[in-house]
Coordinates of C-alpha atoms in Angstrom, one line a residue:
M122 CA -55.9 48.6 -39.3
T123 CA -57.0 51.3 -36.9
G124 CA -57.3 51.6 -33.4
R125 CA -60.5 49.9 -33.0
L126 CA -59.9 46.2 -33.9
D127 CA -63.2 44.9 -34.6
R128 CA -63.5 42.8 -37.7
R129 CA -66.1 45.2 -39.2
R130 CA -63.8 48.5 -39.0
F131 CA -60.7 46.3 -40.1
L132 CA -62.6 45.9 -43.2
Q133 CA -63.6 49.0 -43.5
G134 CA -60.1 50.1 -43.3
V135 CA -59.2 47.6 -46.2
A136 CA -61.8 49.3 -48.3
V137 CA -60.7 52.7 -47.9
A138 CA -57.0 52.0 -47.6
G139 CA -56.6 49.3 -49.9
A140 CA -54.3 47.2 -47.8
A141 CA -55.7 43.8 -47.5
A142 CA -53.1 42.9 -44.9
P143 CA -51.5 44.8 -41.7
A144 CA -48.1 46.3 -43.0
L145 CA -46.4 44.2 -40.3
A146 CA -43.0 43.7 -42.4
A147 CA -39.2 43.7 -42.8
C148 CA -38.1 47.3 -43.9
S149 CA -38.1 50.7 -42.6
H150 CA -35.7 53.4 -43.9
S151 CA -36.4 55.0 -40.3
T152 CA -33.6 53.1 -38.6
D153 CA -30.7 52.0 -39.4
R154 CA -30.5 48.8 -37.6
N155 CA -34.2 47.8 -39.4
S156 CA -32.6 48.4 -42.7
V157 CA -33.1 46.9 -46.0
A158 CA -29.7 45.5 -46.2
S159 CA -29.7 43.8 -42.8
N160 CA -33.1 42.5 -43.3
S161 CA -32.2 41.0 -46.8
K162 CA -29.7 38.9 -44.8
V163 CA -31.9 37.0 -42.4
V164 CA -32.3 33.3 -43.3
L165 CA -35.8 32.5 -43.1
P166 CA -37.2 29.4 -41.3
A167 CA -36.8 26.6 -43.7
Y168 CA -39.9 24.9 -44.6
H169 CA -40.5 21.2 -43.6
P170 CA -44.0 20.3 -44.1
Y171 CA -45.7 17.7 -41.5
G172 CA -46.9 14.5 -43.0
G173 CA -49.8 14.1 -40.9
A174 CA -53.5 13.4 -42.1
R175 CA -53.8 12.8 -45.9
P176 CA -56.0 15.6 -47.0
D177 CA -59.4 14.5 -49.1
L178 CA -59.0 17.4 -51.1
A179 CA -55.6 18.2 -51.9
G180 CA -54.0 21.9 -51.8
D181 CA -51.6 23.2 -54.0
K182 CA -48.4 25.6 -53.8
A183 CA -50.4 28.5 -55.5
G184 CA -52.5 28.9 -52.0
L185 CA -55.6 26.4 -52.5
E186 CA -56.1 25.0 -48.8
S187 CA -56.2 21.2 -48.5
G188 CA -59.7 20.1 -47.3
Y189 CA -60.8 17.7 -44.9
L190 CA -64.1 15.8 -44.9
R191 CA -64.0 14.3 -41.7
Y192 CA -61.5 14.3 -38.6
P193 CA -59.2 11.2 -38.1
A194 CA -61.1 8.3 -36.1
K195 CA -57.8 7.9 -34.5
P196 CA -55.8 11.2 -34.3
V197 CA -51.9 11.2 -33.7
E198 CA -50.4 12.1 -30.5
S199 CA -47.4 13.9 -32.1
V200 CA -45.9 15.7 -29.0
A201 CA -44.1 12.8 -26.6
E202 CA -43.5 15.1 -23.7
K203 CA -45.2 18.0 -22.1
P204 CA -43.5 21.4 -23.7
G205 CA -43.7 23.2 -19.9
S206 CA -41.6 22.7 -17.3
G207 CA -44.1 23.9 -14.6
G208 CA -44.6 27.3 -13.1
S209 CA -46.4 30.0 -15.5
I210 CA -46.4 31.5 -18.6
S211 CA -48.3 34.9 -19.3
A212 CA -49.7 35.9 -23.1
F213 CA -51.6 39.0 -24.4
T214 CA -54.0 38.4 -26.8
I215 CA -57.3 40.0 -28.7
V216 CA -60.6 38.4 -28.2
Y217 CA -63.6 39.1 -30.5
A218 CA -66.3 38.2 -28.7
A219 CA -67.4 37.4 -24.9
V220 CA -64.5 36.5 -22.9
P221 CA -64.8 33.1 -21.7
P222 CA -64.8 31.8 -18.2
P223 CA -61.6 32.1 -16.1
V224 CA -59.5 28.9 -15.6
N225 CA -61.3 27.9 -12.3
R226 CA -64.6 27.5 -14.2
N227 CA -63.1 26.6 -17.7
K228 CA -62.5 22.9 -18.0
Y229 CA -61.1 23.4 -21.6
W230 CA -58.4 25.9 -20.2
T231 CA -57.5 23.4 -17.3
A232 CA -57.0 20.9 -19.9
L233 CA -55.2 23.0 -21.9
N234 CA -52.6 24.0 -19.1
R235 CA -52.4 20.1 -18.0
A236 CA -51.4 19.3 -21.8
L237 CA -48.8 22.4 -21.9
G238 CA -47.3 21.4 -18.6
T239 CA -47.7 24.9 -17.4
D240 CA -50.4 27.5 -16.2
L241 CA -50.9 29.6 -19.1
K242 CA -51.9 33.1 -17.8
I243 CA -53.4 34.7 -20.5
Q244 CA -54.8 38.0 -20.9
L245 CA -57.9 38.0 -23.2
T246 CA -58.4 41.5 -24.5
P247 CA -61.7 42.5 -26.4
S248 CA -61.0 43.8 -29.4
V249 CA -62.3 47.4 -29.1
D250 CA -59.6 47.7 -26.2
Y251 CA -56.7 46.3 -27.6
Q252 CA -55.0 49.3 -28.7
N253 CA -55.2 51.4 -25.8
K254 CA -54.0 48.1 -23.6
F255 CA -51.3 47.1 -26.3
S256 CA -49.9 50.9 -25.8
T257 CA -49.9 50.8 -21.8
L258 CA -48.7 47.5 -21.6
T259 CA -45.5 48.1 -23.8
A260 CA -44.8 51.5 -22.3
G261 CA -44.6 49.9 -19.1
G262 CA -41.6 47.8 -19.7
D263 CA -43.0 44.5 -17.9
V264 CA -44.6 42.8 -21.2
P265 CA -46.0 39.2 -20.8
D266 CA -43.9 36.2 -22.5
F267 CA -46.1 36.2 -25.5
V268 CA -47.7 39.4 -27.1
Q269 CA -50.1 39.5 -30.1
V270 CA -48.7 42.4 -32.4
A271 CA -51.8 43.2 -34.5
G272 CA -52.2 45.9 -37.0
Q273 CA -49.9 48.6 -37.7
Q274 CA -48.0 49.8 -34.5
P275 CA -45.7 53.0 -34.7
K276 CA -42.2 52.5 -33.7
L277 CA -42.7 48.9 -33.9
P278 CA -39.1 47.9 -34.9
Q279 CA -37.5 49.9 -31.9
L280 CA -40.3 48.4 -29.7
L281 CA -39.2 44.8 -30.9
A282 CA -35.4 45.5 -30.1
A283 CA -36.2 47.1 -26.8
E284 CA -38.2 44.4 -25.4
F285 CA -38.6 41.4 -27.2
Q286 CA -36.4 38.5 -28.7
D287 CA -34.7 37.9 -31.7
L288 CA -35.6 34.2 -32.3
S289 CA -32.9 33.9 -35.2
E290 CA -30.7 31.5 -33.1
W291 CA -33.1 29.0 -32.7
L292 CA -35.6 29.3 -35.9
S293 CA -33.1 30.2 -39.0
G294 CA -33.1 28.1 -41.6
D295 CA -32.8 24.1 -40.3
A296 CA -32.4 25.1 -36.6
I297 CA -36.3 25.4 -36.7
K298 CA -36.4 21.5 -37.3
A299 CA -36.2 21.3 -33.5
Y300 CA -39.6 22.7 -33.5
P301 CA -41.5 20.8 -36.5
F302 CA -45.1 22.1 -36.3
L303 CA -43.2 26.0 -36.5
A304 CA -41.2 24.3 -39.3
N305 CA -44.7 23.4 -41.1
L306 CA -45.7 27.1 -41.3
P307 CA -45.3 28.3 -44.8
T308 CA -42.2 30.3 -45.8
D309 CA -44.4 33.5 -46.8
S310 CA -46.1 33.9 -43.6
W311 CA -42.6 34.3 -41.6
K312 CA -41.8 37.3 -43.7
A313 CA -44.1 39.3 -41.0
T314 CA -41.8 38.7 -38.6
V315 CA -38.4 40.0 -39.7
F316 CA -37.4 43.1 -38.1
N317 CA -33.9 44.7 -37.2
G318 CA -31.9 41.8 -39.0
G319 CA -33.9 39.3 -37.3
I320 CA -36.9 37.0 -36.6
Y321 CA -38.6 38.8 -34.0
G322 CA -41.7 37.0 -33.5
L323 CA -43.9 33.8 -34.5
P324 CA -46.4 34.2 -37.6
I325 CA -50.2 33.6 -37.3
P326 CA -50.6 31.8 -40.7
R327 CA -53.6 32.6 -43.0
A328 CA -54.8 31.7 -46.2
A329 CA -54.4 33.2 -49.7
V330 CA -58.1 34.1 -49.8
G331 CA -59.3 36.7 -47.7
P332 CA -62.3 38.6 -47.4
I333 CA -64.8 37.6 -49.8
M334 CA -68.6 38.4 -50.9
L335 CA -70.8 35.6 -48.9
R336 CA -74.3 34.8 -49.8
R337 CA -77.1 33.3 -48.7
D338 CA -78.1 30.8 -51.0
D339 CA -81.1 29.7 -49.6
I340 CA -82.5 32.7 -50.0
L341 CA -81.3 33.3 -53.7
K342 CA -82.5 29.9 -54.4
A343 CA -86.2 30.9 -53.0
K344 CA -86.5 33.6 -55.2
S345 CA -84.8 31.7 -58.4
L346 CA -82.2 34.1 -58.5
A347 CA -79.0 33.3 -60.2
A348 CA -76.1 33.4 -57.8
D349 CA -73.2 34.7 -60.0
P350 CA -73.7 37.7 -61.7
T351 CA -71.5 38.3 -64.9
S352 CA -71.4 42.4 -64.4
F353 CA -72.2 44.9 -62.3
A354 CA -75.4 45.7 -63.9
E355 CA -76.5 42.0 -63.3
F356 CA -75.1 42.5 -59.5
T357 CA -77.5 45.7 -59.2
S358 CA -80.4 43.8 -60.5
L359 CA -79.6 41.0 -57.7
C360 CA -79.2 43.4 -55.1
R361 CA -82.6 45.1 -55.9
S362 CA -84.6 41.7 -56.5
L363 CA -83.1 40.9 -53.1
T364 CA -84.5 44.0 -51.5
D365 CA -88.1 44.2 -50.0
A366 CA -87.7 47.2 -47.4
R367 CA -91.7 46.6 -46.7
H368 CA -90.9 42.9 -45.1
G369 CA -87.9 44.0 -43.7
K370 CA -85.6 42.4 -46.1
W371 CA -82.5 44.0 -47.9
A372 CA -79.5 42.9 -50.2
M373 CA -76.7 44.4 -47.8
C374 CA -75.7 45.9 -44.5
F375 CA -71.8 47.0 -45.1
P376 CA -71.4 49.7 -47.9
G377 CA -67.4 49.5 -47.2
G378 CA -67.3 45.4 -48.4
A379 CA -69.3 46.5 -51.3
L380 CA -66.8 49.3 -52.2
I381 CA -63.9 46.3 -51.9
F382 CA -65.9 44.1 -54.1
I383 CA -66.7 46.9 -57.0
Q384 CA -63.1 47.9 -57.0
E385 CA -62.4 44.0 -57.5
M386 CA -64.9 43.9 -60.5
L387 CA -62.8 46.7 -61.7
G388 CA -59.7 45.1 -61.6
V389 CA -58.0 47.7 -58.8
P390 CA -54.6 46.3 -57.2
N391 CA -54.3 45.2 -53.8
G392 CA -53.5 48.3 -52.0
W393 CA -51.0 50.3 -54.0
Q394 CA -50.2 50.0 -57.8
V395 CA -46.7 50.0 -58.8
K396 CA -45.1 50.9 -62.0
D397 CA -41.3 51.2 -62.6
G398 CA -41.1 51.5 -58.8
K399 CA -43.6 54.4 -58.3
F400 CA -46.5 53.6 -55.8
T401 CA -49.8 55.2 -56.6
S402 CA -52.7 54.7 -53.8
V403 CA -55.7 52.9 -55.0
L404 CA -57.5 55.9 -53.4
E405 CA -56.1 57.7 -56.5
L406 CA -57.1 55.7 -59.1
P407 CA -60.4 56.9 -61.3
E408 CA -61.5 53.3 -61.0
T409 CA -62.0 53.6 -57.0
K410 CA -64.1 57.2 -57.6
Q411 CA -66.1 54.7 -60.0
A412 CA -66.6 52.0 -57.3
V413 CA -67.4 54.9 -54.5
G414 CA -70.0 56.2 -57.4
A415 CA -71.4 52.4 -57.9
V416 CA -72.0 52.2 -54.2
Q417 CA -73.7 55.5 -54.2
S418 CA -75.9 54.1 -56.6
L419 CA -76.6 51.1 -54.8
V420 CA -77.5 53.2 -51.6
K421 CA -80.2 55.5 -53.6
A422 CA -81.7 52.2 -54.7
G423 CA -82.3 51.4 -51.0
C424 CA -80.2 48.2 -51.3
F425 CA -78.5 48.6 -48.1
H426 CA -80.2 47.9 -44.3
P427 CA -81.4 51.4 -43.1
D428 CA -79.1 51.0 -40.2
S429 CA -75.7 50.3 -42.4
F430 CA -74.0 53.5 -41.2
S431 CA -74.4 53.1 -37.7
T432 CA -71.8 51.9 -35.6
T433 CA -73.9 49.8 -33.6
I434 CA -75.1 47.6 -36.3
N435 CA -74.8 43.9 -35.7
T436 CA -74.0 42.8 -39.4
K437 CA -73.3 39.3 -38.1
D438 CA -77.0 38.6 -36.9
L439 CA -78.6 40.5 -40.0
F440 CA -76.9 38.1 -42.4
G441 CA -77.1 34.9 -40.5
G442 CA -80.4 35.4 -39.7
G443 CA -81.5 36.4 -43.3
T444 CA -82.4 40.0 -43.0
V445 CA -79.6 40.8 -45.7
A446 CA -78.7 38.2 -48.2
L447 CA -75.1 39.6 -49.2
H448 CA -72.3 40.0 -46.8
Y449 CA -68.5 41.0 -47.0
D450 CA -66.5 39.1 -44.3
N451 CA -63.6 37.1 -43.9
Y452 CA -63.9 33.7 -45.8
T453 CA -63.6 31.9 -42.7
S454 CA -67.1 33.3 -41.3
W455 CA -68.7 30.9 -43.9
G456 CA -68.5 27.8 -41.6
A457 CA -68.7 30.0 -38.5
Y458 CA -72.2 31.5 -40.1
L459 CA -73.3 27.8 -40.5
R460 CA -72.2 26.7 -37.0
D461 CA -74.2 29.7 -35.0
Y462 CA -77.4 30.1 -37.2
Q463 CA -78.3 26.6 -38.6
K464 CA -78.9 25.9 -34.8
V465 CA -82.0 28.3 -35.8
S466 CA -82.8 27.4 -39.2
S467 CA -81.5 24.2 -40.2
S468 CA -82.3 25.5 -44.3
I469 CA -79.4 28.2 -43.9
D470 CA -77.0 27.8 -47.0
I471 CA -74.0 30.0 -47.4
G472 CA -72.0 30.4 -50.7
G473 CA -69.4 32.7 -52.0
M474 CA -69.6 35.1 -54.8
L475 CA -66.9 36.0 -57.0
P476 CA -66.1 39.6 -58.4
P477 CA -67.5 39.6 -61.9
S478 CA -66.1 41.7 -64.8
Y479 CA -67.5 45.3 -64.0
A480 CA -68.6 45.8 -67.7
G481 CA -67.1 43.0 -69.6
G482 CA -64.0 44.5 -70.5
T483 CA -61.9 44.5 -67.0
K484 CA -60.4 41.3 -65.8
P485 CA -61.4 41.1 -62.0
V486 CA -59.4 40.3 -59.1
L487 CA -59.7 39.2 -55.6
W488 CA -57.5 40.9 -53.2
E489 CA -55.0 38.4 -51.1
G490 CA -55.5 38.0 -47.6
A491 CA -52.5 38.4 -45.1
P492 CA -50.2 35.4 -45.0
S493 CA -49.8 36.2 -41.3
Y494 CA -52.9 37.8 -39.5
S495 CA -50.5 39.1 -36.6
L496 CA -47.1 38.6 -35.2
T497 CA -46.6 37.0 -31.6
A498 CA -43.6 38.8 -30.0
V499 CA -41.8 36.9 -27.3
K500 CA -40.2 38.7 -24.4
K501 CA -36.4 38.7 -23.9
G502 CA -35.1 36.0 -21.3
S503 CA -32.6 33.2 -20.9
K504 CA -32.0 30.6 -23.5
S505 CA -33.5 28.1 -21.5
H506 CA -36.7 30.1 -21.2
I507 CA -36.8 31.0 -24.9
K508 CA -37.0 27.7 -25.5
E509 CA -39.5 26.3 -23.0
L510 CA -41.6 29.3 -24.8
L511 CA -40.8 27.9 -28.6
R512 CA -41.7 24.3 -27.3
I513 CA -45.1 25.7 -26.1
A514 CA -45.8 27.4 -29.2
N515 CA -44.9 24.3 -31.5
W516 CA -47.6 22.3 -29.2
L517 CA -50.1 25.1 -29.9
A518 CA -49.2 24.7 -33.7
A519 CA -49.9 20.8 -34.1
P520 CA -51.5 20.4 -37.2
F521 CA -55.0 18.9 -38.2
G522 CA -55.6 15.5 -37.5
T523 CA -53.3 15.7 -34.3
R524 CA -54.5 15.0 -30.6
E525 CA -53.0 18.4 -29.9
Y526 CA -55.2 20.0 -32.7
L527 CA -58.1 18.3 -31.6
L528 CA -57.9 19.7 -27.6
R529 CA -56.9 23.0 -28.9
K530 CA -59.6 23.9 -31.2
Y531 CA -62.4 21.7 -29.7
G532 CA -61.5 21.4 -25.9
V533 CA -62.5 18.2 -23.7
A534 CA -64.4 15.3 -25.4
N535 CA -68.1 15.2 -23.8
V536 CA -67.8 18.4 -22.4
D537 CA -66.9 21.1 -24.9
Y538 CA -67.7 18.6 -27.9
A539 CA -69.4 15.6 -28.8
L540 CA -68.6 13.2 -31.6
N541 CA -70.9 12.9 -34.9
G542 CA -69.0 9.8 -36.1
S543 CA -65.4 11.1 -35.9
D544 CA -65.9 14.7 -36.2
P545 CA -65.8 16.9 -33.1
V546 CA -69.1 19.1 -32.7
L547 CA -69.1 21.9 -30.2
T548 CA -71.4 21.9 -27.3
D549 CA -73.2 25.0 -25.5
R550 CA -70.2 25.1 -23.1
G551 CA -67.7 24.5 -25.9
E552 CA -68.8 27.5 -27.8
T553 CA -68.3 29.4 -24.3
E554 CA -65.1 28.0 -23.1
V555 CA -63.2 27.0 -26.4
A556 CA -64.6 29.0 -29.4
N557 CA -63.4 32.7 -28.0
F558 CA -60.6 31.4 -26.2
T559 CA -57.6 33.1 -28.6
A560 CA -54.5 30.8 -27.5
T561 CA -54.7 30.5 -31.8
Y562 CA -53.2 34.2 -31.3
I563 CA -49.8 32.7 -29.9
A564 CA -49.4 30.3 -32.2
D565 CA -51.6 28.2 -34.9
A566 CA -51.1 25.6 -37.6
P567 CA -51.5 26.1 -41.2
Q568 CA -55.3 26.9 -41.9
V569 CA -57.3 24.0 -43.7
L570 CA -60.7 23.8 -45.0
Y571 CA -62.8 21.7 -42.6
E572 CA -66.3 21.7 -41.2
P573 CA -67.1 19.2 -38.8
G574 CA -70.0 16.8 -39.5
K575 CA -70.7 18.9 -42.9
P576 CA -68.5 17.8 -45.8
A577 CA -70.8 19.3 -48.3
V578 CA -69.9 22.5 -46.9
T579 CA -66.3 21.7 -47.1
G580 CA -66.6 20.9 -50.6
K581 CA -68.5 23.8 -51.6
E582 CA -65.5 25.9 -50.0
Y583 CA -63.0 24.3 -51.6
G584 CA -64.8 24.9 -55.0
Y585 CA -64.9 28.4 -54.2
Q586 CA -61.1 28.7 -53.6
Q587 CA -60.4 26.6 -56.7
K588 CA -61.6 29.4 -58.7
A589 CA -60.9 32.1 -56.6
I590 CA -57.1 31.3 -56.1
P591 CA -56.2 32.0 -59.8
I592 CA -57.6 35.6 -59.6
T593 CA -56.0 36.4 -56.4
V594 CA -53.6 39.4 -56.1
G595 CA -51.1 40.3 -53.3
S596 CA -49.9 43.6 -51.7
P597 CA -46.8 45.1 -53.0
T598 CA -46.3 46.5 -49.4
L599 CA -45.7 42.8 -47.9
G600 CA -42.3 43.2 -46.7
L601 CA -42.5 46.8 -46.1
F602 CA -42.8 49.2 -42.9
S603 CA -43.7 52.9 -43.2
D604 CA -43.8 54.7 -40.1
T605 CA -46.4 57.1 -41.1
D606 CA -48.5 54.6 -42.0
A607 CA -48.3 52.9 -38.6
S608 CA -48.7 56.1 -36.8
M609 CA -51.2 57.9 -39.2
G610 CA -52.6 55.4 -40.7
G611 CA -55.7 55.1 -38.7
Q612 CA -56.6 58.6 -38.7
L613 CA -56.0 58.9 -42.5
T614 CA -58.5 55.9 -42.9
T615 CA -61.0 57.1 -40.5
A616 CA -60.9 60.6 -42.6
I617 CA -61.8 58.9 -45.8
T618 CA -64.2 56.5 -44.4
D619 CA -66.0 59.6 -43.3
V620 CA -66.4 61.4 -46.6
Q621 CA -67.1 58.1 -48.3
H622 CA -70.2 57.9 -45.9
A623 CA -71.1 61.5 -46.7
I624 CA -71.0 60.8 -50.5
W625 CA -73.3 57.3 -49.7
Q626 CA -75.8 59.4 -47.6
G627 CA -76.0 62.1 -50.0
H628 CA -74.4 64.8 -47.8
K629 CA -71.9 65.2 -50.2
P630 CA -71.2 65.1 -54.1
L631 CA -69.4 62.5 -55.5
S632 CA -66.8 65.6 -56.7
S633 CA -65.8 65.8 -53.2
W634 CA -63.9 62.5 -53.7
D635 CA -61.1 64.4 -55.2
D636 CA -60.9 66.8 -52.7
A637 CA -60.6 64.3 -49.8
V638 CA -57.8 62.2 -51.8
A639 CA -55.9 65.6 -52.1
T640 CA -56.3 65.9 -48.4
W641 CA -55.4 62.3 -47.5
R642 CA -52.1 63.0 -49.8
R643 CA -51.0 66.1 -47.6
N644 CA -51.7 65.0 -44.4
G645 CA -49.6 62.1 -44.8
G646 CA -50.4 60.2 -47.9
D647 CA -47.6 61.3 -49.7
R648 CA -45.1 60.6 -46.8
I649 CA -46.3 56.9 -46.6
R650 CA -46.2 56.5 -50.4
K651 CA -42.4 58.0 -50.1
E652 CA -41.4 55.5 -47.4
Y653 CA -42.9 52.5 -49.3
E654 CA -41.0 53.6 -52.6
Q655 CA -37.9 53.9 -50.7
S656 CA -38.1 50.4 -49.1
Y657 CA -39.2 49.2 -52.3
A658 CA -36.2 50.4 -54.2
K659 CA -33.9 49.2 -51.7
A660 CA -35.3 45.7 -51.8
H661 CA -35.3 45.4 -55.4

């Protein structure tokens, strides 16, 4: 993840760096304290799943999410006492949309404070400002109680050791049973919290299915087009059929997302290829150059919106409004697009497209999402204060089907949401107060499939995951940390992105890709490779 942490640029970084997840992880050779040996001795929190609401569509251990067709009519109050002890708690998190109203004009925030038993003073930071503010915040020596650590941060192990609490005493093994909703978080998500021989934070769990190719099924149906191409040639034909520049319609608006999708068609591994302990970046693979050329052919065919290379393009409105019919985005955007744009057109219908085999001879893959979106570091403090912070995080991680989850995700009844049967549907006020309030980046429950009042959509999402999970491939850098990648990865990504755009726009030939990769290697790529190989060798 680069310095500017908006979702589109994050996905662009995925496309060029080949990393499906931020490498917030366990190992680095750069400091004795944060060694593979010390981290390998860490006892991760024991997994104790919470019974709770029984899903209508059962998940599995492979990563298929549980699906719920409706919210329980009688949600359980699962926390008997308020977790806070009065006073105030501070936090620092990202916000990706408009910052919600302050607490004195926000009934949701007021209700949340009342339920937590504390005054939650949360600094909601726009994504474009996150990196600068994070650097300033952590350099000042007086950090908030909770700090969202997103993306790769230079010298992260040292920063965590200096300013934040090792939580092993309270969370290792069965000790976590004192916080049952934190114990309900998947084991893999905790791997991103291990540094310096300890547990240095809380994960924000995410599903195995991450970014996917979304499609406007209503548009495809109206044009009688097949929704699932079986090759790149058929995908190209579909894109041509969806493009009608004279009437302001194009297939896509995000070339970087198309690149990932084509890499997946070609079976390109997730970020790095590892053979006998040797790492090869996906940038170096001939299949990636082939994919860059394939995107170039789609650009030449006019399949992309003319503003696709602009930094100010609003991809959300283009896809939601039907100007483009295909868009690469996080799978959680599926429901978000429907909630936002069905208000404008009730006929909008969205589906997910699986990558086909490029030409029939290669098994396609789907790059697995990060098991943890980010890390929440907890400021050092007295044992009593740490326990209070963990109680608050435990409340915030209350799972689907509880009253706590209902309040945290949907706000105040008849103010922020109205009931459709037993389903909470956000009001306009709720969209302002709740939807953009990122307390979920302090702590969160495991992800589930649920679209309030839209059980058919939940079923469709579940059906996609059933097909997607078997072809997902994870990143071999999960559990590794590269100082060079953390400090230089952003600028290396930007340089590669610039070359990609130049090739796609016809300013450079495809042959220039080889020189770009060689430059990437000289300017830091080979150092990143070496650091990952050293950590990998010690861990295996």
